[in-house]
XYZ file of C-alpha atoms in Angstrom:
323
model
C 15.561 -70.951 156.306
C 16.874 -74.359 156.995
C 15.369 -75.367 153.599
C 18.114 -72.512 151.407
C 21.018 -73.984 153.814
C 20.563 -77.808 152.218
C 20.027 -76.674 149.011
C 22.749 -74.107 149.028
C 24.753 -77.861 151.223
C 23.940 -80.501 148.277
C 25.804 -79.202 145.490
C 28.772 -78.221 147.215
C 27.885 -82.163 148.714
C 27.820 -83.044 144.707
C 31.137 -81.752 143.894
C 33.630 -82.827 146.203
C 31.844 -86.379 145.295
C 32.474 -85.559 141.755
C 35.972 -84.176 143.418
C 37.186 -87.193 144.790
C 36.233 -89.055 142.014
C 38.208 -87.391 140.033
C 41.083 -88.307 141.777
C 40.437 -92.141 142.410
C 40.247 -92.648 138.543
C 43.440 -90.275 138.194
C 44.959 -92.538 141.102
C 44.174 -95.401 138.825
C 45.751 -94.533 136.215
C 48.769 -94.567 137.636
C 47.957 -98.622 138.483
C 47.144 -99.079 134.933
C 50.219 -97.235 133.797
C 53.246 -99.113 137.170
C 52.034 -102.286 135.909
C 52.671 -101.716 132.674
C 55.660 -100.301 133.901
C 56.790 -103.167 135.920
C 57.291 -105.812 132.734
C 58.290 -103.691 130.154
C 61.857 -103.395 133.040
C 61.086 -106.971 133.570
C 61.969 -107.203 130.512
C 65.493 -108.455 128.137
C 65.116 -106.016 125.263
C 64.695 -102.785 128.576
C 68.278 -103.979 129.849
C 70.026 -104.984 127.075
C 69.554 -101.637 124.997
C 69.911 -99.357 128.574
C 73.331 -101.503 128.385
C 74.264 -100.012 125.422
C 73.595 -96.204 125.845
C 75.956 -97.018 129.661
C 78.023 -97.881 128.245
C 78.490 -96.117 124.702
C 77.493 -93.302 126.534
C 80.464 -94.096 130.108
C 81.448 -96.577 129.361
C 80.394 -97.983 132.409
C 77.634 -100.879 133.567
C 73.727 -99.484 134.304
C 71.669 -100.157 138.126
C 68.055 -100.961 138.303
C 65.832 -97.637 137.136
C 62.882 -98.306 139.500
C 63.729 -95.235 141.748
C 60.761 -95.417 144.191
C 56.572 -96.185 145.226
C 53.976 -94.298 145.349
C 53.553 -94.727 149.137
C 57.037 -92.883 149.082
C 56.652 -90.556 147.134
C 53.258 -89.737 149.722
C 55.549 -90.415 152.406
C 58.068 -87.892 150.701
C 55.408 -85.070 150.052
C 53.440 -85.502 153.518
C 57.176 -84.273 155.599
C 57.376 -82.019 153.294
C 54.881 -80.611 154.907
C 53.609 -76.758 154.356
C 56.979 -76.310 152.861
C 54.850 -77.599 149.994
C 51.960 -76.073 149.609
C 54.484 -72.577 150.250
C 56.758 -74.487 147.367
C 53.517 -75.006 144.030
C 51.355 -72.445 145.918
C 50.596 -69.737 143.049
C 53.696 -66.480 143.935
C 53.166 -63.161 142.017
C 56.889 -62.253 141.773
C 58.630 -65.587 142.407
C 59.437 -67.261 138.712
C 55.317 -68.953 137.550
C 54.503 -70.636 134.697
C 55.964 -67.888 132.496
C 59.478 -69.896 132.990
C 58.329 -73.291 131.661
C 57.470 -74.149 128.502
C 57.729 -77.905 127.429
C 59.886 -78.542 123.983
C 61.977 -81.901 123.428
C 64.614 -83.153 121.349
C 62.913 -86.625 121.048
C 60.735 -86.811 117.529
C 57.036 -87.305 118.121
C 57.111 -84.906 121.444
C 55.367 -81.666 119.123
C 51.350 -82.524 120.672
C 52.202 -83.615 123.685
C 54.392 -80.365 124.564
C 52.311 -78.451 122.508
C 49.279 -79.538 124.871
C 51.677 -78.534 127.819
C 51.776 -74.833 126.998
C 48.779 -74.198 125.283
C 47.052 -73.996 128.240
C 44.574 -76.587 129.168
C 47.090 -77.856 132.133
C 45.238 -74.547 134.400
C 44.389 -77.627 136.375
C 42.937 -77.193 140.558
C 45.309 -80.272 142.441
C 43.328 -83.029 143.307
C 43.709 -83.411 146.702
C 43.598 -79.621 147.548
C 47.137 -79.127 148.155
C 47.602 -75.105 146.065
C 45.474 -73.762 143.378
C 46.961 -75.107 139.850
C 46.064 -72.673 136.336
C 49.227 -70.167 135.261
C 50.663 -68.969 138.595
C 51.486 -72.337 139.895
C 55.137 -73.398 140.372
C 55.937 -76.272 138.416
C 57.399 -80.335 139.713
C 60.400 -81.068 138.066
C 62.090 -84.336 138.480
C 65.349 -84.356 137.367
C 67.344 -87.677 136.371
C 62.987 -88.543 135.438
C 64.454 -92.265 134.164
C 60.263 -93.643 132.703
C 58.774 -91.503 133.846
C 58.073 -93.116 137.077
C 57.553 -89.509 139.463
C 56.462 -87.339 137.119
C 53.517 -89.531 136.704
C 53.272 -89.124 139.880
C 52.895 -85.552 140.754
C 50.765 -85.076 137.710
C 47.961 -87.794 138.728
C 47.681 -87.701 142.223
C 48.173 -83.661 142.810
C 47.687 -82.541 139.441
C 50.621 -80.338 138.690
C 52.637 -79.443 136.455
C 54.642 -81.504 136.015
C 58.712 -81.595 134.391
C 60.555 -85.099 133.494
C 64.679 -84.302 131.887
C 65.686 -87.888 131.854
C 69.619 -87.936 129.501
C 68.850 -91.735 128.562
C 67.531 -92.025 125.509
C 66.030 -95.310 125.792
C 64.172 -94.550 128.950
C 62.918 -91.243 127.793
C 61.820 -93.637 125.446
C 59.657 -95.800 128.082
C 58.342 -92.198 129.754
C 57.087 -90.925 127.278
C 54.767 -94.543 126.462
C 54.143 -94.252 129.309
C 52.798 -91.050 129.066
C 50.572 -91.824 125.532
C 49.259 -95.248 128.341
C 48.831 -92.258 131.007
C 46.662 -89.990 128.581
C 44.842 -93.447 126.992
C 43.597 -94.404 129.854
C 42.298 -90.995 131.381
C 45.166 -88.495 133.334
C 44.035 -84.850 132.148
C 46.797 -84.015 128.678
C 48.705 -81.071 129.056
C 50.179 -81.525 132.767
C 53.319 -83.247 131.477
C 56.171 -82.257 129.416
C 59.068 -84.685 128.981
C 62.927 -83.722 127.281
C 65.525 -85.465 126.819
C 68.664 -83.700 127.488
C 70.746 -82.615 130.004
C 69.962 -80.992 132.947
C 72.215 -78.924 133.485
C 69.803 -77.161 130.504
C 66.355 -77.129 132.143
C 65.210 -73.471 133.382
C 63.417 -74.233 137.410
C 62.891 -70.208 136.920
C 59.378 -71.606 137.511
C 59.189 -74.222 139.537
C 57.927 -74.719 143.526
C 59.182 -78.725 143.739
C 62.157 -80.019 142.345
C 62.909 -83.927 142.535
C 67.128 -85.047 142.164
C 67.158 -88.577 141.024
C 71.101 -87.679 142.680
C 71.650 -91.417 144.285
C 74.322 -92.627 141.309
C 75.633 -89.087 140.565
C 79.445 -87.776 140.819
C 80.986 -84.592 142.799
C 80.550 -82.392 139.313
C 76.941 -82.571 138.303
C 75.787 -82.224 141.799
C 78.082 -78.870 142.138
C 76.480 -77.776 138.820
C 73.133 -78.972 139.715
C 72.883 -77.652 143.398
C 74.375 -73.919 142.104
C 72.757 -73.335 139.023
C 69.056 -75.057 141.312
C 70.410 -71.758 144.150
C 71.052 -69.125 140.462
C 67.131 -69.838 139.447
C 64.761 -71.171 142.021
C 61.964 -68.715 143.385
C 62.773 -68.408 147.061
C 60.422 -70.925 149.665
C 60.847 -73.847 146.133
C 61.475 -76.958 147.929
C 64.212 -80.080 146.195
C 64.444 -83.046 147.434
C 67.779 -84.963 147.506
C 68.606 -88.146 148.375
C 70.792 -87.359 150.354
C 72.587 -85.449 153.286
C 74.103 -82.371 154.155
C 77.508 -84.298 154.996
C 77.839 -85.841 151.180
C 75.942 -86.066 146.810
C 73.956 -83.178 146.809
C 72.545 -82.534 149.552
C 76.181 -81.610 150.336
C 76.059 -79.393 147.527
C 72.757 -77.464 147.731
C 73.858 -76.881 151.561
C 77.357 -75.154 150.395
C 75.923 -73.123 148.132
C 76.047 -69.701 149.416
C 74.389 -66.655 148.627
C 74.868 -62.802 148.868
C 72.064 -59.830 148.764
C 69.476 -60.939 145.955
C 71.317 -63.590 144.240
C 73.066 -67.219 145.299
C 77.117 -67.305 145.493
C 78.029 -70.645 145.270
C 81.424 -72.960 144.915
C 82.989 -73.801 142.079
C 83.523 -77.941 142.259
C 83.935 -78.086 138.176
C 87.033 -76.603 138.676
C 88.401 -78.942 141.994
C 89.770 -77.788 144.533
C 92.635 -75.556 143.171
C 90.507 -72.768 143.024
C 89.620 -73.590 146.870
C 93.346 -73.674 148.172
C 93.954 -70.009 146.539
C 90.780 -68.887 148.860
C 92.556 -70.757 151.613
C 95.919 -68.794 150.860
C 94.247 -65.117 150.376
C 92.511 -65.534 153.840
C 95.529 -66.062 155.501
C 97.300 -63.879 153.662
C 94.662 -60.448 154.523
C 93.439 -60.843 151.006
C 90.618 -62.084 150.790
C 88.217 -61.423 153.509
C 85.867 -59.412 151.432
C 85.190 -63.342 149.309
C 85.994 -65.304 152.107
C 82.771 -63.179 154.146
C 80.986 -63.540 151.027
C 80.738 -67.481 150.760
C 80.288 -67.250 154.502
C 77.026 -65.277 154.684
C 73.823 -67.069 154.597
C 72.819 -70.518 153.386
C 71.120 -70.724 150.339
C 69.131 -74.096 151.185
C 68.358 -74.625 154.377
C 66.798 -78.318 155.750
C 63.456 -79.009 156.520
C 62.162 -82.433 156.608
C 63.977 -85.784 156.375
C 62.068 -89.084 155.468
C 62.946 -92.018 155.810
C 61.346 -94.314 153.388
C 62.000 -97.764 150.959
C 63.234 -98.003 148.161
C 64.346 -100.281 145.124
C 67.500 -100.935 145.974
C 67.424 -99.895 150.162
C 64.654 -100.696 152.260
C 65.844 -97.686 154.620
C 66.560 -95.026 152.400
C 66.852 -91.341 153.808
C 65.205 -88.689 151.561
C 66.110 -85.242 152.723
C 63.706 -81.657 151.982
C 65.531 -78.486 150.986
C 64.118 -75.145 150.556
C 65.014 -72.242 149.097
C 65.788 -69.568 151.582
């Protein structure tokens, strides 16, 4: 009997060891990519191209594109705790990969998108947080810049990952990083990179959305929060650089749900709508609408973690959960 148990334990131990080796190899991929990216971000050509595109689009100056380190990203994931496990796990009827297909406006992207859509990304997560596969949810980064945070999720956790970046010069750098990561051994088909407007991105299959919202204006933060409230499945998580009093976090906190849907504040219309609503309440004509807007919040803050980032040694990151 003891021999039988030992015989059963040996394959399990070998499998666990192989899994650990595979996980270590994927993390080693990140080290190579990070070194390559660090050199690229310090080059004059990179900053010239970035400044030119920002000036063309917005008429302003650009800042640093670096966002966080591996320790920072891991600290946020750990702070999310059991909420992360629930958010990224298989959840029948709550969205899932059926809504998650890869497409991009960039030339040369169809090959990587085809791999992402082909089913090769039906994976088991390397850190054991939840099962991969067609029913698992996707990790999405809105404002994915050079792709570091997207690649982190793919290499360390084995997640299906999607990054959306408006600036083409940053998107092209991210594509180069993805190509290098796959040459170094990152499993193909895990990552989709899109160049375009985040408000056109479908997040019904997302379990975790990271908002690189530290520089977003009020209108964009409000529009993004309203879209997340409408599309995210129950239990999905959103990470924001701001809390309930400002920025993306404030916009998330302002979202309300009524019945099965979400009703959000439409800040794109400015304060005129709010003033009209207040007048209606005073007149007694806006009671029903006030009750709907005053219903349960669509999001709850479940964790706050302070981490070092390139522009702040003590940056607070806020984790919100779709109710």
